[in-house]
Amino acid sequence: MEFAWTEEETAYREQVRTLVDDRYPGWRDKPVHHSFARSERNQVTELTHELRDRKLLTAHWPAEYGGADQSAWMHIILGEELWSVGEPRGPQYMSVNWIGPAIMANGTEEQKQEHLGRISDGEAFWCQGFSEPDSGSDLASLKCRAVRDGDEYIVNGQKIWTSHTQLAEWCFLLVRTDPDAEPHKGISVLLVSMDTPGIEVRSIANVAGESSFAEVFFTDVRVPAANRLGPENGGWDIVRAALTYERVGAPRWHRGSVVLDALVVWAKEHDRFDDPIVQSRLGEAKAAIEAARMLAYRVVDERAHKVPPSPNAYVARVSMVRAEKQVAELALWLMGEQGIDGESLAGHTFYPTLTAGVAGGTYEVQLNLVAGLVLQLPRR
Ligand SMILES: Cc1cc2nc3c(=O)[nH]c(=O)nc-3n(C[C@H](O)[C@H](O)[C@H](O)COP(=O)(O)OP(=O)(O)OC[C@H]3O[C@@H](n4cnc5c(N)ncnc54)[C@H](O)[C@@H]3O)c2cc1C
């Protein structure tokens, strides 16, 4: 296999870097988790508007939807450059990564007109309403109910762990439209305005100390039937494809690689680099990060070639979560008590990894999927 970036891709990466360095001088030198984007709408949109103006935000989208008809690789380059400085787009990254493409693939003309322009303009904020108190890993068992009433659905139920609700204007909501069908055959997707009467949001703190997600309650929420994405009871296929994008959507390998470089600098400055154990652990972590990168690139390559989503995404995600944790544990071990401070490089690296193997589907469940779908092991 020969892998090399094209001139166009290299130029695109340089443009993103220049923009990041212009806007956030010094961020690259200190690869901490810059988290303002979770709550500050203006700070996010200032960045996304500038990305839009320089034609960098949705370069991989078709021109008719505000893109530049470039390859899926542009999106991964954008992600790598932004995740390595803490992903200042915050909630907006998932709109560009999978919500827009899901609407492109399954939406009506009206839905495309309503949503795609706002996403490619760097305006739209979305949340994803999938998990429920008793339906996380077993997502197909979800109960949030939508009953058709004329031109509307009436939604009742609860979601939990819904990220980005502070800023979200729209929710990509999974609902049960047929309670009598097999679990995954009775689910639909509704695009729900978060302003709709009957929606109540209650914030909850996560283990990393951030309050970025919430419980969302739906009581007799009326959603136009025209806001259903795809066929009634056809939501599962839409979500499976979207989750494939989500699994490699956050290029954590790149951030891990930047943190490793910073750890090498730290080890040299603190006279630890000559220790063969330090070198060996740095080398192991580097190998894990680069393996995760290659496995993720395999999935991006499928996307670039418009190959349907494959189980390779599960393998990539398993390796990504492991590699990221390896780097985080190494940072804590190397920096010792300095690393316990949440503001240190180790702290900024370690705390976010506590949730990395849960969000977007747990590590253990991904292992099950690898066992069944990749290794073809029998189910017990
Ligand atoms: C930071 C963060 C952000 C999130 N954002 C969102 C969001 O925006 N929208 C949203 O809908 N959800 C979101 N989630 C929720 C996330 O998708 C769920 O937490 C995840 O799917 C797991 O579901 P659960 O919490 O119900 O755990 P459970 O499914 O109850 O799992 C509990 C434990 O049991 C294990 N387990 C479960 N089933 C199996 C099995 N069959 N085999 C082996 N082990 C198993 C799991 O691996 C886990 O360790 C977020 C979570 C986090 C941490």
CSV table of C-alpha atoms and ligand atoms in Angstrom, one decimal:
chain,number,residue,atom,x,y,z
A,1,MET,CA,0.0,0.0,0.0
A,2,GLU,CA,1.2,3.4,-0.8
A,3,PHE,CA,-0.3,6.3,1.1
A,4,ALA,CA,0.5,9.9,0.4
A,5,TRP,CA,-1.5,13.1,0.6
A,6,THR,CA,-2.2,14.8,-2.7
A,7,GLU,CA,-1.0,18.4,-3.3
A,8,GLU,CA,-4.6,19.6,-3.0
A,9,GLU,CA,-4.9,17.9,0.4
A,10,THR,CA,-1.6,19.2,1.6
A,11,ALA,CA,-2.6,22.7,0.6
A,12,TYR,CA,-6.0,22.3,2.3
A,13,ARG,CA,-4.3,21.3,5.6
A,14,GLU,CA,-2.0,24.3,5.4
A,15,GLN,CA,-5.0,26.6,5.0
A,16,VAL,CA,-6.7,25.1,8.0
A,17,ARG,CA,-3.5,25.4,10.1
A,18,THR,CA,-3.0,29.0,9.0
A,19,LEU,CA,-6.5,29.8,10.1
A,20,VAL,CA,-6.1,28.1,13.5
A,21,ASP,CA,-2.8,29.8,14.1
A,22,ASP,CA,-4.2,33.2,13.2
A,23,ARG,CA,-7.2,32.8,15.4
A,24,TYR,CA,-5.7,31.0,18.3
A,25,PRO,CA,-2.1,31.9,18.6
A,26,GLY,CA,-0.3,29.6,21.1
A,27,TRP,CA,-2.9,26.9,21.1
A,28,ARG,CA,-0.8,24.6,19.0
A,29,ASP,CA,2.1,24.9,21.5
A,30,LYS,CA,-0.1,23.8,24.4
A,31,PRO,CA,-2.3,20.9,23.3
A,32,VAL,CA,-4.9,21.2,26.1
A,33,HIS,CA,-8.6,20.6,25.9
A,34,HIS,CA,-9.9,24.0,24.9
A,35,SER,CA,-13.5,23.8,25.9
A,36,PHE,CA,-15.1,27.2,25.5
A,37,ALA,CA,-16.9,25.9,22.5
A,38,ARG,CA,-19.3,23.9,24.6
A,39,SER,CA,-21.2,26.9,25.8
A,40,GLU,CA,-20.2,30.0,23.7
A,41,ARG,CA,-22.2,30.2,20.5
A,42,ASN,CA,-20.5,33.3,19.2
A,43,GLN,CA,-17.0,31.8,19.6
A,44,VAL,CA,-18.0,28.8,17.7
A,45,THR,CA,-19.7,30.7,14.9
A,46,GLU,CA,-16.9,33.1,14.5
A,47,LEU,CA,-14.7,30.2,13.7
A,48,THR,CA,-17.2,28.3,11.6
A,49,HIS,CA,-18.0,31.5,9.6
A,50,GLU,CA,-14.3,32.0,8.9
A,51,LEU,CA,-14.0,28.3,7.8
A,52,ARG,CA,-17.0,28.9,5.6
A,53,ASP,CA,-15.6,32.1,4.1
A,54,ARG,CA,-12.3,30.3,3.3
A,55,LYS,CA,-14.3,27.4,1.8
A,56,LEU,CA,-12.9,25.0,4.3
A,57,LEU,CA,-15.9,24.0,6.4
A,58,THR,CA,-17.8,21.6,4.0
A,59,ALA,CA,-15.2,21.2,1.2
A,60,HIS,CA,-16.1,17.5,1.0
A,61,TRP,CA,-19.8,18.2,0.4
A,62,PRO,CA,-21.4,18.5,-3.1
A,63,ALA,CA,-21.3,22.1,-4.4
A,64,GLU,CA,-25.1,22.1,-4.7
A,65,TYR,CA,-25.3,21.9,-0.9
A,66,GLY,CA,-22.6,24.5,-0.1
A,67,GLY,CA,-19.6,22.3,-0.5
A,68,ALA,CA,-16.7,22.2,-3.0
A,69,ASP,CA,-17.1,18.7,-4.4
A,70,GLN,CA,-13.8,17.6,-2.8
A,71,SER,CA,-13.0,14.2,-1.3
A,72,ALA,CA,-14.0,12.8,2.1
A,73,TRP,CA,-10.3,13.2,3.0
A,74,MET,CA,-10.8,17.0,3.4
A,75,HIS,CA,-13.1,16.4,6.2
A,76,ILE,CA,-10.7,14.2,8.1
A,77,ILE,CA,-7.9,16.7,7.6
A,78,LEU,CA,-10.2,19.4,9.0
A,79,GLY,CA,-11.0,17.2,11.9
A,80,GLU,CA,-7.4,16.3,12.6
A,81,GLU,CA,-6.3,19.9,12.6
A,82,LEU,CA,-9.1,21.1,14.8
A,83,TRP,CA,-9.1,18.1,17.3
A,84,SER,CA,-5.4,18.6,17.8
A,85,VAL,CA,-6.1,22.0,19.3
A,86,GLY,CA,-9.2,20.9,21.2
A,87,GLU,CA,-11.9,21.0,18.5
A,88,PRO,CA,-13.0,24.6,18.9
A,89,ARG,CA,-16.1,23.9,16.7
A,90,GLY,CA,-17.5,21.9,19.6
A,91,PRO,CA,-21.0,20.9,18.8
A,92,GLN,CA,-20.8,21.9,15.2
A,93,TYR,CA,-18.5,19.2,14.2
A,94,MET,CA,-21.2,16.5,14.2
A,95,SER,CA,-23.5,18.6,11.9
A,96,VAL,CA,-20.8,18.6,9.2
A,97,ASN,CA,-19.7,15.1,9.9
A,98,TRP,CA,-22.9,13.1,9.9
A,99,ILE,CA,-26.1,15.1,10.4
A,100,GLY,CA,-25.7,16.9,7.1
A,101,PRO,CA,-24.8,13.8,5.1
A,102,ALA,CA,-27.7,11.9,6.7
A,103,ILE,CA,-30.1,14.6,5.5
A,104,MET,CA,-28.4,14.7,2.1
A,105,ALA,CA,-28.9,10.9,1.7
A,106,ASN,CA,-32.4,10.6,3.1
A,107,GLY,CA,-34.0,14.0,3.2
A,108,THR,CA,-36.8,15.5,1.1
A,109,GLU,CA,-36.0,18.6,-1.0
A,110,GLU,CA,-37.6,20.8,1.6
A,111,GLN,CA,-35.5,19.3,4.4
A,112,LYS,CA,-32.3,19.7,2.4
A,113,GLN,CA,-33.2,23.4,1.6
A,114,GLU,CA,-34.1,24.0,5.3
A,115,HIS,CA,-31.0,22.4,6.9
A,116,LEU,CA,-28.0,21.9,4.6
A,117,GLY,CA,-27.4,25.6,3.8
A,118,ARG,CA,-27.4,26.5,7.5
A,119,ILE,CA,-24.9,23.7,8.3
A,120,SER,CA,-22.6,24.6,5.5
A,121,ASP,CA,-22.9,28.3,6.5
A,122,GLY,CA,-21.5,27.3,10.0
A,123,GLU,CA,-24.8,28.3,11.6
A,124,ALA,CA,-26.7,25.3,12.7
A,125,PHE,CA,-26.4,23.6,16.1
A,126,TRP,CA,-27.8,20.1,16.6
A,127,CYS,CA,-28.1,17.5,19.3
A,128,GLN,CA,-28.7,13.8,18.9
A,129,GLY,CA,-31.5,12.2,20.8
A,130,PHE,CA,-30.7,8.5,20.8
A,131,SER,CA,-29.9,7.1,24.3
A,132,GLU,CA,-32.6,6.6,26.9
A,133,PRO,CA,-32.4,5.6,30.5
A,134,ASP,CA,-32.9,1.9,29.6
A,135,SER,CA,-31.6,2.0,26.0
A,136,GLY,CA,-28.0,2.8,25.6
A,137,SER,CA,-26.0,-0.1,24.2
A,138,ASP,CA,-29.2,-1.8,23.3
A,139,LEU,CA,-30.4,1.2,21.3
A,140,ALA,CA,-32.9,-0.7,19.3
A,141,SER,CA,-35.0,-1.1,22.4
A,142,LEU,CA,-35.7,2.6,22.7
A,143,LYS,CA,-39.2,3.6,23.8
A,144,CYS,CA,-39.7,7.3,23.1
A,145,ARG,CA,-43.0,7.1,21.3
A,146,ALA,CA,-44.3,9.0,18.3
A,147,VAL,CA,-47.9,8.5,17.4
A,148,ARG,CA,-49.2,9.9,14.1
A,149,ASP,CA,-52.0,12.4,14.4
A,150,GLY,CA,-53.0,13.8,11.0
A,151,ASP,CA,-50.1,15.8,9.6
A,152,GLU,CA,-48.2,15.6,12.9
A,153,TYR,CA,-46.6,13.1,15.3
A,154,ILE,CA,-47.2,13.4,19.0
A,155,VAL,CA,-44.0,12.5,20.9
A,156,ASN,CA,-43.8,11.4,24.5
A,157,GLY,CA,-40.8,10.0,26.3
A,158,GLN,CA,-37.3,10.7,27.6
A,159,LYS,CA,-33.8,10.9,26.2
A,160,ILE,CA,-30.6,11.0,28.3
A,161,TRP,CA,-26.9,11.9,27.9
A,162,THR,CA,-28.0,14.3,25.0
A,163,SER,CA,-24.9,16.4,24.4
A,164,HIS,CA,-24.8,20.0,23.3
A,165,THR,CA,-28.4,20.8,24.4
A,166,GLN,CA,-27.3,24.3,25.6
A,167,LEU,CA,-26.8,25.4,22.1
A,168,ALA,CA,-28.9,23.0,20.0
A,169,GLU,CA,-31.7,24.4,17.9
A,170,TRP,CA,-32.5,21.1,16.3
A,171,CYS,CA,-32.6,17.5,17.6
A,172,PHE,CA,-31.9,14.4,15.4
A,173,LEU,CA,-34.4,12.3,17.4
A,174,LEU,CA,-35.0,8.6,17.3
A,175,VAL,CA,-38.5,7.6,18.1
A,176,ARG,CA,-40.6,4.4,18.2
A,177,THR,CA,-43.3,4.6,15.6
A,178,ASP,CA,-44.3,0.9,15.6
A,179,PRO,CA,-44.3,-0.7,19.0
A,180,ASP,CA,-45.5,-4.1,17.5
A,181,ALA,CA,-42.7,-4.5,15.0
A,182,GLU,CA,-39.3,-6.1,15.7
A,183,PRO,CA,-37.4,-3.5,17.8
A,184,HIS,CA,-35.1,-2.2,15.0
A,185,LYS,CA,-38.0,-2.2,12.5
A,186,GLY,CA,-40.3,0.2,14.4
A,187,ILE,CA,-38.0,3.2,14.7
A,188,SER,CA,-38.1,6.5,12.8
A,189,VAL,CA,-36.0,9.6,12.7
A,190,LEU,CA,-37.7,13.0,13.4
A,191,LEU,CA,-35.9,16.4,12.9
A,192,VAL,CA,-37.3,18.3,15.9
A,193,SER,CA,-36.9,22.0,16.6
A,194,MET,CA,-35.8,22.4,20.2
A,195,ASP,CA,-38.2,25.3,20.6
A,196,THR,CA,-41.2,23.1,20.2
A,197,PRO,CA,-43.6,23.3,23.2
A,198,GLY,CA,-43.4,20.3,25.5
A,199,ILE,CA,-39.6,19.8,25.4
A,200,GLU,CA,-37.9,20.2,28.8
A,201,VAL,CA,-34.1,20.0,29.1
A,202,ARG,CA,-32.4,19.2,32.5
A,203,SER,CA,-28.6,19.5,32.5
A,204,ILE,CA,-26.4,16.7,34.0
A,205,ALA,CA,-22.7,16.8,34.8
A,206,ASN,CA,-20.4,14.2,33.3
A,207,VAL,CA,-17.5,12.3,34.9
A,208,ALA,CA,-15.0,14.6,33.3
A,209,GLY,CA,-16.5,17.6,35.3
A,210,GLU,CA,-18.2,19.2,32.2
A,211,SER,CA,-21.9,19.9,32.1
A,212,SER,CA,-22.3,19.3,28.4
A,213,PHE,CA,-25.2,17.0,28.3
A,214,ALA,CA,-28.7,16.7,29.6
A,215,GLU,CA,-31.9,14.7,30.1
A,216,VAL,CA,-34.5,15.7,27.6
A,217,PHE,CA,-38.2,15.1,28.3
A,218,PHE,CA,-40.9,15.1,25.6
A,219,THR,CA,-44.5,15.6,26.7
A,220,ASP,CA,-47.1,15.7,23.9
A,221,VAL,CA,-44.6,17.4,21.6
A,222,ARG,CA,-46.2,18.0,18.2
A,223,VAL,CA,-43.8,17.5,15.3
A,224,PRO,CA,-44.9,18.0,11.7
A,225,ALA,CA,-44.9,14.7,9.8
A,226,ALA,CA,-42.9,16.5,7.1
A,227,ASN,CA,-40.0,16.6,9.6
A,228,ARG,CA,-39.6,12.8,9.5
A,229,LEU,CA,-36.3,11.9,7.8
A,230,GLY,CA,-36.7,8.9,5.5
A,231,PRO,CA,-39.5,6.4,5.6
A,232,GLU,CA,-41.6,5.7,8.7
A,233,ASN,CA,-40.1,2.8,10.6
A,234,GLY,CA,-37.0,3.1,8.4
A,235,GLY,CA,-34.9,5.0,10.9
A,236,TRP,CA,-32.5,2.2,11.9
A,237,ASP,CA,-30.7,2.0,8.6
A,238,ILE,CA,-30.2,5.8,8.6
A,239,VAL,CA,-28.8,5.7,12.1
A,240,ARG,CA,-26.5,2.8,11.4
A,241,ALA,CA,-24.9,4.6,8.5
A,242,ALA,CA,-24.7,7.8,10.5
A,243,LEU,CA,-22.9,6.0,13.4
A,244,THR,CA,-20.3,4.7,11.0
A,245,TYR,CA,-19.4,8.3,10.2
A,246,GLU,CA,-19.5,9.2,13.9
A,247,ARG,CA,-17.2,6.4,14.9
A,248,VAL,CA,-14.2,7.8,13.0
A,249,GLY,CA,-15.6,11.4,13.0
A,250,ALA,CA,-13.5,12.5,15.9
A,251,PRO,CA,-9.8,12.0,14.9
A,252,ARG,CA,-8.6,11.3,18.4
A,253,TRP,CA,-5.5,9.6,17.0
A,254,HIS,CA,-4.3,13.0,15.8
A,255,ARG,CA,-4.7,14.6,19.1
A,256,GLY,CA,-3.0,11.6,20.8
A,257,SER,CA,-0.1,12.1,18.4
A,258,VAL,CA,0.2,15.8,19.2
A,259,VAL,CA,0.1,15.0,23.0
A,260,LEU,CA,2.8,12.4,22.5
A,261,ASP,CA,5.1,15.0,20.8
A,262,ALA,CA,4.5,17.3,23.8
A,263,LEU,CA,5.3,14.5,26.2
A,264,VAL,CA,8.6,13.9,24.5
A,265,VAL,CA,9.4,17.6,24.9
A,266,TRP,CA,8.3,17.4,28.6
A,267,ALA,CA,10.5,14.2,29.2
A,268,LYS,CA,13.5,15.9,27.7
A,269,GLU,CA,13.0,19.1,29.7
A,270,HIS,CA,12.6,17.0,32.9
A,271,ASP,CA,15.6,14.7,32.3
A,272,ARG,CA,13.4,11.7,31.8
A,273,PHE,CA,14.0,11.0,28.1
A,274,ASP,CA,17.1,8.9,28.5
A,275,ASP,CA,15.3,6.4,30.7
A,276,PRO,CA,14.8,3.3,28.5
A,277,ILE,CA,11.4,2.5,30.1
A,278,VAL,CA,10.2,6.0,29.2
A,279,GLN,CA,11.4,5.6,25.7
A,280,SER,CA,9.8,2.2,25.4
A,281,ARG,CA,6.4,3.4,26.6
A,282,LEU,CA,6.5,6.4,24.3
A,283,GLY,CA,7.3,4.0,21.4
A,284,GLU,CA,4.5,1.7,22.3
A,285,ALA,CA,2.0,4.5,22.5
A,286,LYS,CA,3.2,5.9,19.2
A,287,ALA,CA,2.7,2.5,17.5
A,288,ALA,CA,-0.8,2.3,19.0
A,289,ILE,CA,-1.7,5.8,17.7
A,290,GLU,CA,-0.4,5.2,14.2
A,291,ALA,CA,-2.2,1.8,14.0
A,292,ALA,CA,-5.5,3.5,15.0
A,293,ARG,CA,-4.8,6.2,12.4
A,294,MET,CA,-4.4,3.6,9.6
A,295,LEU,CA,-7.5,1.7,10.7
A,296,ALA,CA,-9.5,4.9,10.7
A,297,TYR,CA,-8.1,5.9,7.3
A,298,ARG,CA,-9.3,2.6,5.9
A,299,VAL,CA,-12.9,3.6,6.9
A,300,VAL,CA,-12.4,7.1,5.4
A,301,ASP,CA,-11.2,5.5,2.2
A,302,GLU,CA,-14.4,3.5,2.0
A,303,ARG,CA,-16.3,6.7,2.5
A,304,ALA,CA,-14.3,8.4,-0.2
A,305,HIS,CA,-15.0,5.6,-2.6
A,306,LYS,CA,-18.7,5.6,-1.6
A,307,VAL,CA,-18.5,2.0,-0.4
A,308,PRO,CA,-21.4,1.2,2.0
A,309,PRO,CA,-20.5,1.4,5.7
A,310,SER,CA,-18.6,-1.8,6.8
A,311,PRO,CA,-17.6,-3.3,10.2
A,312,ASN,CA,-14.1,-1.9,9.7
A,313,ALA,CA,-15.5,1.1,11.6
A,314,TYR,CA,-15.8,-1.0,14.8
A,315,VAL,CA,-12.2,-2.1,14.5
A,316,ALA,CA,-11.0,1.4,14.0
A,317,ARG,CA,-13.0,2.7,17.0
A,318,VAL,CA,-11.7,-0.1,19.3
A,319,SER,CA,-8.1,0.7,18.4
A,320,MET,CA,-8.7,4.5,18.6
A,321,VAL,CA,-10.1,4.3,22.2
A,322,ARG,CA,-7.3,2.0,23.3
A,323,ALA,CA,-4.6,4.2,21.8
A,324,GLU,CA,-6.1,7.3,23.3
A,325,LYS,CA,-6.2,5.7,26.7
A,326,GLN,CA,-2.7,4.5,26.4
A,327,VAL,CA,-1.4,8.0,25.7
A,328,ALA,CA,-3.5,9.4,28.6
A,329,GLU,CA,-2.2,6.8,31.1
A,330,LEU,CA,1.4,7.4,29.9
A,331,ALA,CA,1.0,11.1,30.5
A,332,LEU,CA,-0.2,10.5,34.0
A,333,TRP,CA,2.5,8.0,34.7
A,334,LEU,CA,5.2,10.3,33.3
A,335,MET,CA,4.1,13.5,34.9
A,336,GLY,CA,3.3,12.0,38.3
A,337,GLU,CA,1.6,14.2,40.7
A,338,GLN,CA,1.7,17.2,38.3
A,339,GLY,CA,-0.5,15.2,36.0
A,340,ILE,CA,-3.3,14.9,38.6
A,341,ASP,CA,-4.0,18.7,38.1
A,342,GLY,CA,-6.9,18.9,35.6
A,343,GLU,CA,-5.2,21.9,34.0
A,344,SER,CA,-2.0,20.0,33.2
A,345,LEU,CA,-1.2,18.4,29.9
A,346,ALA,CA,-1.9,15.0,31.5
A,347,GLY,CA,-5.1,16.2,33.1
A,348,HIS,CA,-6.4,17.6,29.9
A,349,THR,CA,-5.5,14.4,28.2
A,350,PHE,CA,-6.7,11.9,30.8
A,351,TYR,CA,-10.1,13.3,31.8
A,352,PRO,CA,-11.7,13.4,28.4
A,353,THR,CA,-10.6,9.7,27.8
A,354,LEU,CA,-12.8,8.7,30.7
A,355,THR,CA,-15.8,9.1,28.4
A,356,ALA,CA,-14.2,8.3,25.1
A,357,GLY,CA,-15.0,4.6,25.3
A,358,VAL,CA,-18.7,5.3,26.2
A,359,ALA,CA,-19.9,8.1,23.9
A,360,GLY,CA,-20.9,6.9,20.5
A,361,GLY,CA,-21.3,3.3,21.6
A,362,THR,CA,-19.2,1.6,24.3
A,363,TYR,CA,-15.9,0.0,23.9
A,364,GLU,CA,-17.2,-3.4,25.0
A,365,VAL,CA,-20.1,-3.3,22.6
A,366,GLN,CA,-17.7,-2.4,19.8
A,367,LEU,CA,-15.7,-5.5,20.8
A,368,ASN,CA,-18.8,-7.6,20.5
A,369,LEU,CA,-19.4,-6.3,17.0
A,370,VAL,CA,-15.8,-7.0,16.0
A,371,ALA,CA,-16.2,-10.6,17.4
A,372,GLY,CA,-19.5,-11.2,15.5
A,373,LEU,CA,-19.1,-9.2,12.3
A,374,VAL,CA,-15.4,-9.2,11.6
A,375,LEU,CA,-14.2,-12.4,13.2
A,376,GLN,CA,-17.5,-14.2,12.6
A,377,LEU,CA,-17.4,-15.8,16.1
A,378,PRO,CA,-20.5,-17.6,17.2
A,379,ARG,CA,-22.9,-15.7,19.5
A,380,ARG,CA,-23.5,-17.2,22.9
B,1,LIG,C1,-19.5,12.1,26.7
B,1,LIG,C2,-20.8,11.4,26.3
B,1,LIG,C3,-21.6,12.0,25.4
B,1,LIG,C4,-22.7,11.4,24.9
B,1,LIG,N1,-23.6,12.0,24.1
B,1,LIG,C5,-24.7,11.5,23.7
B,1,LIG,C6,-25.6,12.1,22.8
B,1,LIG,O1,-25.3,13.3,22.3
B,1,LIG,N2,-26.7,11.5,22.4
B,1,LIG,C7,-27.1,10.3,22.9
B,1,LIG,O2,-28.1,9.8,22.5
B,1,LIG,N3,-26.3,9.6,23.8
B,1,LIG,C8,-25.1,10.2,24.1
B,1,LIG,N4,-24.3,9.5,25.0
B,1,LIG,C9,-24.7,8.2,25.6
B,1,LIG,C10,-23.9,7.0,25.0
B,1,LIG,O3,-24.3,6.8,23.7
B,1,LIG,C11,-24.3,5.9,26.0
B,1,LIG,O4,-23.8,6.2,27.2
B,1,LIG,C12,-23.8,4.6,25.5
B,1,LIG,O5,-24.4,4.2,24.3
B,1,LIG,C13,-23.9,3.5,26.5
B,1,LIG,O6,-25.2,3.4,27.0
B,1,LIG,P1,-25.5,3.3,28.5
B,1,LIG,O7,-24.9,4.6,29.1
B,1,LIG,O8,-27.0,3.2,28.7
B,1,LIG,O9,-24.8,2.1,29.1
B,1,LIG,P2,-25.2,0.6,29.1
B,1,LIG,O10,-25.7,0.2,27.7
B,1,LIG,O11,-26.2,0.4,30.2
B,1,LIG,O12,-23.9,-0.2,29.4
B,1,LIG,C14,-23.3,-0.2,30.7
B,1,LIG,C15,-22.1,-1.1,30.6
B,1,LIG,O13,-22.4,-2.4,30.2
B,1,LIG,C16,-21.7,-2.8,29.1
B,1,LIG,N5,-22.5,-3.6,28.2
B,1,LIG,C17,-23.8,-3.3,27.8
B,1,LIG,N6,-24.2,-4.2,26.9
B,1,LIG,C18,-23.2,-5.1,26.8
B,1,LIG,C19,-23.0,-6.3,26.0
B,1,LIG,N7,-24.0,-6.7,25.2
B,1,LIG,N8,-21.9,-6.9,26.1
B,1,LIG,C20,-20.8,-6.4,26.8
B,1,LIG,N9,-20.9,-5.3,27.6
B,1,LIG,C21,-22.1,-4.7,27.6
B,1,LIG,C22,-21.3,-1.5,28.4
B,1,LIG,O14,-20.1,-1.6,27.6
B,1,LIG,C23,-21.0,-0.6,29.6
B,1,LIG,O15,-19.7,-0.8,30.1
B,1,LIG,C24,-23.1,10.1,25.5
B,1,LIG,C25,-22.3,9.5,26.4
B,1,LIG,C26,-21.1,10.1,26.8
B,1,LIG,C27,-20.3,9.5,27.8
